[in-house]
Amino acid sequence: MESVLDRLPGVLSASWGVLLESAPFMLLGFFFAGLLKAFLPDSFITGHLGGRSIGGIVKASLLGIPLPLCSCGVLPAAAGLKKQGAGKGAVTSFLISTPETGIDSIAVTWSLLDPLMTVVRPVVSFVTAVAAGIAVSLSERDHKHELSEEDEDGQAKPSTSTCCCSSRSSQAGKSSFRDKFSGGMRFAFHDLLGDIGKWFLFGVLLSGVISVFIDAAFLERYLSNEYLSMLVMLIIAVPLYVCATASTPIAAALALKGIAPGAVLVFLLAGPATNVASFSVVASMIGRKAALIYLAVIITMSCIAGLLVNQLYVMSGMDISRWLVGQQAHEPGILSSGAAMLLLALIGASFFDRKKA
């Protein structure tokens, strides 16, 4: 019987294969994240999330989708939005849609999973965030008219606290294109990569462990039932700290072992949006009752979406136990190898810079 050390080369080989597949898309995702940071003013975000309207909730959900922040990284951003006048519903929506997906995780989903899951993931994240935001708003007894406070043009009433953001925006507008671009790229490939990089590598390594140590026959025997597999993924995902990008290689490894797309989607949605570390902060930010609604909506919507996506794959003529087989048949070339080495170098550089600081 093989020992753990005997299987270590297989784990490293499988992990390297995942890194080769995902590295070019990771770099592309971080590049666009840098562009968002450089050229999307803070005043644009805060100015559209002020007030307590359905419009603010929808905008918060939409604005959160491309932002590449994890469930802990989103907390200070959400706290800032709340302080600047965003309603509890909008803050809740932002807290869900932002960590559940991001421009970097969308790119990695395309590379490691399939086009259908790449589209479904942000769509379900948006719907979940809107549902949770509305539910939190409706639950607030002190704000009975919260969902109807909109101007005639459908925009949320601006908060008086956004003027300071306008001031910062006007000052930022004096920066040159070069300064903005370099600042955005530093944020993406140093600050953001420093936050996400180690967790992404953890996810890549864990995907290798799953590929080598978990037998497909075991999963087929015990988790072939779509309802049971979703329940197990939910139990694993809710307390686990894993960002949207890092969860993707883990999900891909499980899918290649036969886990249904619905269960994979549950893991991709519930894992990044909920974890033990951040839940207490969320509760202090939006209130205990709203936090429980936040958690309940995520769990409910994840399970409903899981069931629906299974049916969607079945209607597409696919076997949900083999839906990812054959998706990764091409051989990575020199571009993938170069991207993988560059990504590792950037993660290492950001890590050592933080150590020095």
GROMACS .gro file of C-alpha atoms in nm:
model
  357
    1MET     CA    1   0.000   0.000   0.000
    2GLU     CA    2   0.137   0.341  -0.099
    3SER     CA    3   0.234   0.584   0.176
    4VAL     CA    4   0.155   0.955   0.178
    5LEU     CA    5   0.513   1.037   0.073
    6ASP     CA    6   0.487   0.799  -0.223
    7ARG     CA    7   0.184   0.993  -0.347
    8LEU     CA    8   0.338   1.338  -0.292
    9PRO     CA    9   0.482   1.361  -0.647
   10GLY     CA   10   0.136   1.285  -0.783
   11VAL     CA   11  -0.018   1.561  -0.568
   12LEU     CA   12   0.242   1.813  -0.685
   13SER     CA   13   0.197   1.708  -1.048
   14ALA     CA   14  -0.183   1.741  -1.028
   15SER     CA   15  -0.153   2.078  -0.851
   16TRP     CA   16   0.092   2.204  -1.115
   17GLY     CA   17  -0.154   2.103  -1.386
   18VAL     CA   18  -0.428   2.309  -1.221
   19LEU     CA   19  -0.191   2.604  -1.186
   20LEU     CA   20  -0.099   2.583  -1.556
   21GLU     CA   21  -0.466   2.587  -1.652
   22SER     CA   22  -0.559   2.880  -1.431
   23ALA     CA   23  -0.251   3.108  -1.421
   24PRO     CA   24  -0.311   3.298  -1.751
   25PHE     CA   25  -0.670   3.369  -1.650
   26MET     CA   26  -0.563   3.470  -1.298
   27LEU     CA   27  -0.321   3.726  -1.439
   28LEU     CA   28  -0.586   3.856  -1.678
   29GLY     CA   29  -0.838   3.881  -1.395
   30PHE     CA   30  -0.599   4.074  -1.173
   31PHE     CA   31  -0.516   4.308  -1.462
   32PHE     CA   32  -0.883   4.401  -1.503
   33ALA     CA   33  -0.917   4.431  -1.125
   34GLY     CA   34  -0.638   4.687  -1.136
   35LEU     CA   35  -0.818   4.879  -1.409
   36LEU     CA   36  -1.136   4.886  -1.198
   37LYS     CA   37  -0.943   5.018  -0.900
   38ALA     CA   38  -0.766   5.281  -1.108
   39PHE     CA   39  -1.055   5.421  -1.310
   40LEU     CA   40  -1.373   5.352  -1.108
   41PRO     CA   41  -1.399   5.643  -0.861
   42ASP     CA   42  -1.499   5.577  -0.502
   43SER     CA   43  -1.768   5.843  -0.540
   44PHE     CA   44  -1.933   5.639  -0.816
   45ILE     CA   45  -1.975   5.342  -0.584
   46THR     CA   46  -2.083   5.525  -0.270
   47GLY     CA   47  -2.303   5.770  -0.460
   48HIS     CA   48  -2.511   5.488  -0.608
   49LEU     CA   49  -2.551   5.289  -0.288
   50GLY     CA   50  -2.680   5.564  -0.065
   51GLY     CA   51  -3.035   5.563   0.061
   52ARG     CA   52  -3.262   5.267   0.125
   53SER     CA   53  -3.417   5.168  -0.206
   54ILE     CA   54  -3.447   4.859  -0.420
   55GLY     CA   55  -3.239   5.048  -0.675
   56GLY     CA   56  -2.957   5.077  -0.422
   57ILE     CA   57  -2.979   4.705  -0.346
   58VAL     CA   58  -2.964   4.609  -0.713
   59LYS     CA   59  -2.675   4.846  -0.779
   60ALA     CA   60  -2.485   4.714  -0.477
   61SER     CA   61  -2.524   4.360  -0.610
   62LEU     CA   62  -2.410   4.458  -0.959
   63LEU     CA   63  -2.116   4.663  -0.837
   64GLY     CA   64  -2.001   4.381  -0.609
   65ILE     CA   65  -1.983   4.119  -0.885
   66PRO     CA   66  -1.659   4.233  -1.059
   67LEU     CA   67  -1.477   4.340  -0.742
   68PRO     CA   68  -1.217   4.077  -0.642
   69LEU     CA   69  -1.250   4.086  -0.261
   70CYS     CA   70  -1.278   3.785  -0.031
   71SER     CA   71  -1.527   3.745   0.255
   72CYS     CA   72  -1.286   3.914   0.499
   73GLY     CA   73  -1.151   4.171   0.254
   74VAL     CA   74  -1.502   4.293   0.175
   75LEU     CA   75  -1.575   4.380   0.539
   76PRO     CA   76  -1.388   4.713   0.559
   77ALA     CA   77  -1.527   4.814   0.219
   78ALA     CA   78  -1.883   4.735   0.332
   79ALA     CA   79  -1.828   4.915   0.663
   80GLY     CA   80  -1.715   5.221   0.470
   81LEU     CA   81  -2.025   5.210   0.250
   82LYS     CA   82  -2.250   5.187   0.557
   83LYS     CA   83  -2.074   5.480   0.721
   84GLN     CA   84  -2.118   5.684   0.405
   85GLY     CA   85  -2.494   5.633   0.401
   86ALA     CA   86  -2.567   5.303   0.225
   87GLY     CA   87  -2.873   5.125   0.360
   88LYS     CA   88  -2.859   4.790   0.536
   89GLY     CA   89  -3.012   4.618   0.235
   90ALA     CA   90  -2.748   4.755  -0.001
   91VAL     CA   91  -2.469   4.671   0.243
   92THR     CA   92  -2.603   4.315   0.274
   93SER     CA   93  -2.617   4.276  -0.103
   94PHE     CA   94  -2.263   4.406  -0.137
   95LEU     CA   95  -2.144   4.166   0.137
   96ILE     CA   96  -2.279   3.872  -0.066
   97SER     CA   97  -2.216   3.948  -0.432
   98THR     CA   98  -1.861   4.075  -0.379
   99PRO     CA   99  -1.701   3.766  -0.218
  100GLU     CA  100  -1.913   3.512  -0.409
  101THR     CA  101  -1.764   3.619  -0.739
  102GLY     CA  102  -1.514   3.861  -0.890
  103ILE     CA  103  -1.350   3.931  -1.222
  104ASP     CA  104  -1.057   3.708  -1.126
  105SER     CA  105  -1.273   3.415  -1.012
  106ILE     CA  106  -1.491   3.444  -1.325
  107ALA     CA  107  -1.177   3.410  -1.538
  108VAL     CA  108  -1.059   3.107  -1.338
  109THR     CA  109  -1.406   2.949  -1.357
  110TRP     CA  110  -1.384   2.971  -1.736
  111SER     CA  111  -1.045   2.800  -1.736
  112LEU     CA  112  -1.113   2.522  -1.483
  113LEU     CA  113  -1.486   2.452  -1.515
  114ASP     CA  114  -1.703   2.526  -1.819
  115PRO     CA  115  -1.876   2.820  -1.995
  116LEU     CA  116  -2.218   2.739  -1.847
  117MET     CA  117  -2.091   2.746  -1.488
  118THR     CA  118  -1.898   3.064  -1.570
  119VAL     CA  119  -2.228   3.236  -1.654
  120VAL     CA  120  -2.441   3.072  -1.385
  121ARG     CA  121  -2.209   3.159  -1.098
  122PRO     CA  122  -2.228   3.542  -1.116
  123VAL     CA  123  -2.597   3.536  -1.215
  124VAL     CA  124  -2.695   3.332  -0.910
  125SER     CA  125  -2.467   3.547  -0.694
  126PHE     CA  126  -2.650   3.857  -0.815
  127VAL     CA  127  -2.995   3.708  -0.753
  128THR     CA  128  -2.893   3.584  -0.406
  129ALA     CA  129  -2.752   3.924  -0.312
  130VAL     CA  130  -3.067   4.107  -0.427
  131ALA     CA  131  -3.293   3.860  -0.243
  132ALA     CA  132  -3.094   3.896   0.079
  133GLY     CA  133  -3.084   4.275   0.052
  134ILE     CA  134  -3.461   4.299   0.006
  135ALA     CA  135  -3.524   4.050   0.288
  136VAL     CA  136  -3.306   4.252   0.527
  137SER     CA  137  -3.477   4.576   0.427
  138LEU     CA  138  -3.823   4.428   0.478
  139SER     CA  139  -3.721   4.300   0.820
  140GLU     CA  140  -3.636   4.643   0.955
  141ARG     CA  141  -3.935   4.765   1.154
  142ASP     CA  142  -3.799   5.115   1.182
  143HIS     CA  143  -3.779   5.158   0.805
  144LYS     CA  144  -4.121   5.056   0.676
  145HIS     CA  145  -4.094   5.277   0.370
  146GLU     CA  146  -3.738   5.179   0.295
  147LEU     CA  147  -3.813   5.007  -0.037
  148SER     CA  148  -4.011   5.293  -0.189
  149GLU     CA  149  -3.775   5.584  -0.121
  150GLU     CA  150  -3.669   5.650  -0.479
  151ASP     CA  151  -3.659   5.959  -0.694
  152GLU     CA  152  -3.868   5.987  -1.008
  153ASP     CA  153  -3.577   5.880  -1.225
  154GLY     CA  154  -3.542   5.555  -1.025
  155GLN     CA  155  -3.223   5.659  -0.849
  156ALA     CA  156  -3.180   5.619  -0.477
  157LYS     CA  157  -3.186   5.943  -0.282
  158PRO     CA  158  -2.829   6.050  -0.226
  159SER     CA  159  -2.683   6.048   0.120
  160THR     CA  160  -2.555   6.373   0.258
  161SER     CA  161  -2.237   6.195   0.359
  162THR     CA  162  -2.129   6.142  -0.001
  163CYS     CA  163  -1.994   6.495  -0.035
  164CYS     CA  164  -1.666   6.394   0.126
  165CYS     CA  165  -1.634   6.121  -0.134
  166SER     CA  166  -1.687   6.374  -0.409
  167SER     CA  167  -1.405   6.577  -0.264
  168ARG     CA  168  -1.173   6.278  -0.264
  169SER     CA  169  -1.283   6.195  -0.619
  170SER     CA  170  -1.205   6.542  -0.747
  171GLN     CA  171  -0.862   6.526  -0.594
  172ALA     CA  172  -0.804   6.182  -0.740
  173GLY     CA  173  -0.915   6.316  -1.078
  174LYS     CA  174  -0.605   6.539  -1.085
  175SER     CA  175  -0.381   6.232  -1.108
  176SER     CA  176  -0.243   6.151  -1.450
  177PHE     CA  177  -0.345   5.844  -1.647
  178ARG     CA  178  -0.003   5.694  -1.580
  179ASP     CA  179  -0.031   5.747  -1.204
  180LYS     CA  180  -0.380   5.597  -1.195
  181PHE     CA  181  -0.276   5.300  -1.405
  182SER     CA  182   0.038   5.227  -1.201
  183GLY     CA  183  -0.156   5.266  -0.877
  184GLY     CA  184  -0.423   5.025  -0.998
  185MET     CA  185  -0.167   4.769  -1.109
  186ARG     CA  186   0.015   4.792  -0.776
  187PHE     CA  187  -0.313   4.738  -0.594
  188ALA     CA  188  -0.394   4.435  -0.812
  189PHE     CA  189  -0.057   4.261  -0.834
  190HIS     CA  190   0.077   4.354  -0.491
  191ASP     CA  191  -0.195   4.433  -0.236
  192LEU     CA  192  -0.475   4.218  -0.376
  193LEU     CA  193  -0.249   3.934  -0.486
  194GLY     CA  194  -0.092   3.940  -0.141
  195ASP     CA  195  -0.437   3.888   0.013
  196ILE     CA  196  -0.564   3.624  -0.229
  197GLY     CA  197  -0.245   3.457  -0.354
  198LYS     CA  198  -0.173   3.229  -0.058
  199TRP     CA  199  -0.534   3.112  -0.047
  200PHE     CA  200  -0.533   3.047  -0.419
  201LEU     CA  201  -0.219   2.833  -0.385
  202PHE     CA  202  -0.382   2.652  -0.095
  203GLY     CA  203  -0.681   2.579  -0.319
  204VAL     CA  204  -0.453   2.457  -0.599
  205LEU     CA  205  -0.267   2.228  -0.359
  206LEU     CA  206  -0.591   2.097  -0.208
  207SER     CA  207  -0.721   2.022  -0.558
  208GLY     CA  208  -0.411   1.808  -0.611
  209VAL     CA  209  -0.475   1.625  -0.283
  210ILE     CA  210  -0.836   1.560  -0.387
  211SER     CA  211  -0.725   1.434  -0.729
  212VAL     CA  212  -0.479   1.183  -0.580
  213PHE     CA  213  -0.632   1.076  -0.250
  214ILE     CA  214  -1.008   1.081  -0.307
  215ASP     CA  215  -1.137   0.784  -0.499
  216ALA     CA  216  -1.408   0.857  -0.755
  217ALA     CA  217  -1.577   0.527  -0.664
  218PHE     CA  218  -1.606   0.646  -0.302
  219LEU     CA  219  -1.779   0.969  -0.406
  220GLU     CA  220  -2.003   0.781  -0.648
  221ARG     CA  221  -2.105   0.542  -0.373
  222TYR     CA  222  -2.173   0.795  -0.099
  223LEU     CA  223  -2.237   1.128  -0.275
  224SER     CA  224  -2.407   1.025  -0.598
  225ASN     CA  225  -2.739   1.150  -0.460
  226GLU     CA  226  -2.770   1.514  -0.568
  227TYR     CA  227  -2.950   1.620  -0.249
  228LEU     CA  228  -2.699   1.455  -0.017
  229SER     CA  229  -2.403   1.593  -0.211
  230MET     CA  230  -2.541   1.949  -0.184
  231LEU     CA  231  -2.598   1.905   0.189
  232VAL     CA  232  -2.240   1.782   0.239
  233MET     CA  233  -2.099   2.071   0.033
  234LEU     CA  234  -2.307   2.313   0.240
  235ILE     CA  235  -2.183   2.168   0.569
  236ILE     CA  236  -1.823   2.198   0.447
  237ALA     CA  237  -1.858   2.541   0.285
  238VAL     CA  238  -2.048   2.748   0.545
  239PRO     CA  239  -1.781   2.751   0.820
  240LEU     CA  240  -1.483   2.731   0.583
  241TYR     CA  241  -1.273   3.035   0.496
  242VAL     CA  242  -1.209   3.017   0.122
  243CYS     CA  243  -1.219   3.302  -0.129
  244ALA     CA  244  -1.401   3.280  -0.462
  245THR     CA  245  -1.080   3.232  -0.658
  246ALA     CA  246  -0.935   2.967  -0.425
  247SER     CA  247  -1.264   2.775  -0.415
  248THR     CA  248  -1.261   2.723  -0.793
  249PRO     CA  249  -0.972   2.472  -0.826
  250ILE     CA  250  -1.115   2.278  -0.528
  251ALA     CA  251  -1.455   2.269  -0.698
  252ALA     CA  252  -1.297   2.159  -1.027
  253ALA     CA  253  -1.118   1.870  -0.857
  254LEU     CA  254  -1.444   1.758  -0.695
  255ALA     CA  255  -1.628   1.787  -1.027
  256LEU     CA  256  -1.368   1.568  -1.201
  257LYS     CA  257  -1.432   1.307  -0.931
  258GLY     CA  258  -1.803   1.302  -1.014
  259ILE     CA  259  -1.963   1.567  -0.790
  260ALA     CA  260  -2.274   1.710  -0.960
  261PRO     CA  261  -2.269   2.070  -1.086
  262GLY     CA  262  -2.541   2.168  -0.838
  263ALA     CA  263  -2.327   2.060  -0.542
  264VAL     CA  264  -2.026   2.236  -0.695
  265LEU     CA  265  -2.230   2.555  -0.729
  266VAL     CA  266  -2.337   2.531  -0.363
  267PHE     CA  267  -1.971   2.514  -0.262
  268LEU     CA  268  -1.876   2.804  -0.491
  269LEU     CA  269  -2.153   3.026  -0.352
  270ALA     CA  270  -2.167   2.939   0.019
  271GLY     CA  271  -1.792   2.900   0.077
  272PRO     CA  272  -1.675   3.252  -0.015
  273ALA     CA  273  -1.978   3.435   0.132
  274THR     CA  274  -1.988   3.267   0.475
  275ASN     CA  275  -1.727   3.169   0.727
  276VAL     CA  276  -1.689   3.163   1.102
  277ALA     CA  277  -1.420   3.432   1.101
  278SER     CA  278  -1.627   3.703   0.931
  279PHE     CA  279  -1.981   3.625   1.048
  280SER     CA  280  -1.943   3.798   1.386
  281VAL     CA  281  -1.820   4.112   1.210
  282VAL     CA  282  -2.116   4.099   0.970
  283ALA     CA  283  -2.352   4.066   1.267
  284SER     CA  284  -2.201   4.371   1.437
  285MET     CA  285  -2.225   4.568   1.113
  286ILE     CA  286  -2.584   4.500   1.006
  287GLY     CA  287  -2.730   4.356   1.328
  288ARG     CA  288  -2.781   4.000   1.452
  289LYS     CA  289  -3.126   3.960   1.299
  290ALA     CA  290  -3.011   4.085   0.959
  291ALA     CA  291  -2.702   3.860   0.978
  292LEU     CA  292  -2.920   3.553   1.037
  293ILE     CA  293  -3.136   3.652   0.739
  294TYR     CA  294  -2.816   3.702   0.537
  295LEU     CA  295  -2.702   3.347   0.623
  296ALA     CA  296  -3.046   3.189   0.570
  297VAL     CA  297  -3.088   3.347   0.225
  298ILE     CA  298  -2.741   3.233   0.114
  299ILE     CA  299  -2.811   2.874   0.223
  300THR     CA  300  -3.161   2.868   0.072
  301MET     CA  301  -3.068   3.030  -0.258
  302SER     CA  302  -2.755   2.814  -0.295
  303CYS     CA  303  -2.961   2.495  -0.258
  304ILE     CA  304  -3.236   2.615  -0.493
  305ALA     CA  305  -2.977   2.722  -0.750
  306GLY     CA  306  -2.801   2.386  -0.711
  307LEU     CA  307  -3.118   2.195  -0.792
  308LEU     CA  308  -3.197   2.419  -1.089
  309VAL     CA  309  -2.848   2.400  -1.235
  310ASN     CA  310  -2.856   2.020  -1.216
  311GLN     CA  311  -3.176   2.027  -1.420
  312LEU     CA  312  -3.018   2.273  -1.662
  313TYR     CA  313  -2.728   2.036  -1.728
  314VAL     CA  314  -2.965   1.740  -1.766
  315MET     CA  315  -3.176   1.939  -2.015
  316SER     CA  316  -2.853   2.013  -2.203
  317GLY     CA  317  -2.808   1.637  -2.247
  318MET     CA  318  -2.520   1.604  -2.001
  319ASP     CA  319  -2.458   1.341  -1.734
  320ILE     CA  320  -2.430   1.542  -1.410
  321SER     CA  321  -2.182   1.288  -1.271
  322ARG     CA  322  -1.950   1.339  -1.572
  323TRP     CA  323  -2.025   1.698  -1.668
  324LEU     CA  324  -1.663   1.817  -1.650
  325VAL     CA  325  -1.494   1.514  -1.807
  326GLY     CA  326  -1.322   1.616  -2.129
  327GLN     CA  327  -1.331   1.990  -2.053
  328GLN     CA  328  -0.955   2.001  -1.987
  329ALA     CA  329  -0.821   1.786  -2.269
  330HIS     CA  330  -0.580   2.039  -2.424
  331GLU     CA  331  -0.213   2.046  -2.332
  332PRO     CA  332  -0.088   2.368  -2.167
  333GLY     CA  333   0.176   2.542  -2.377
  334ILE     CA  334   0.466   2.774  -2.311
  335LEU     CA  335   0.228   3.063  -2.240
  336SER     CA  336   0.069   2.871  -1.953
  337SER     CA  337   0.408   2.773  -1.811
  338GLY     CA  338   0.532   3.133  -1.829
  339ALA     CA  339   0.213   3.262  -1.668
  340ALA     CA  340   0.240   3.007  -1.388
  341MET     CA  341   0.600   3.103  -1.313
  342LEU     CA  342   0.515   3.474  -1.325
  343LEU     CA  343   0.217   3.425  -1.095
  344LEU     CA  344   0.428   3.234  -0.843
  345ALA     CA  345   0.696   3.504  -0.857
  346LEU     CA  346   0.440   3.781  -0.798
  347ILE     CA  347   0.280   3.595  -0.506
  348GLY     CA  348   0.624   3.532  -0.357
  349ALA     CA  349   0.727   3.896  -0.398
  350SER     CA  350   0.410   4.028  -0.233
  351PHE     CA  351   0.454   3.780   0.053
  352PHE     CA  352   0.815   3.880   0.125
  353ASP     CA  353   0.734   4.250   0.095
  354ARG     CA  354   0.473   4.208   0.368
  355LYS     CA  355   0.718   4.015   0.583
  356LYS     CA  356   0.965   4.304   0.560
  357ALA     CA  357   0.694   4.555   0.644
   0.00000   0.00000   0.00000
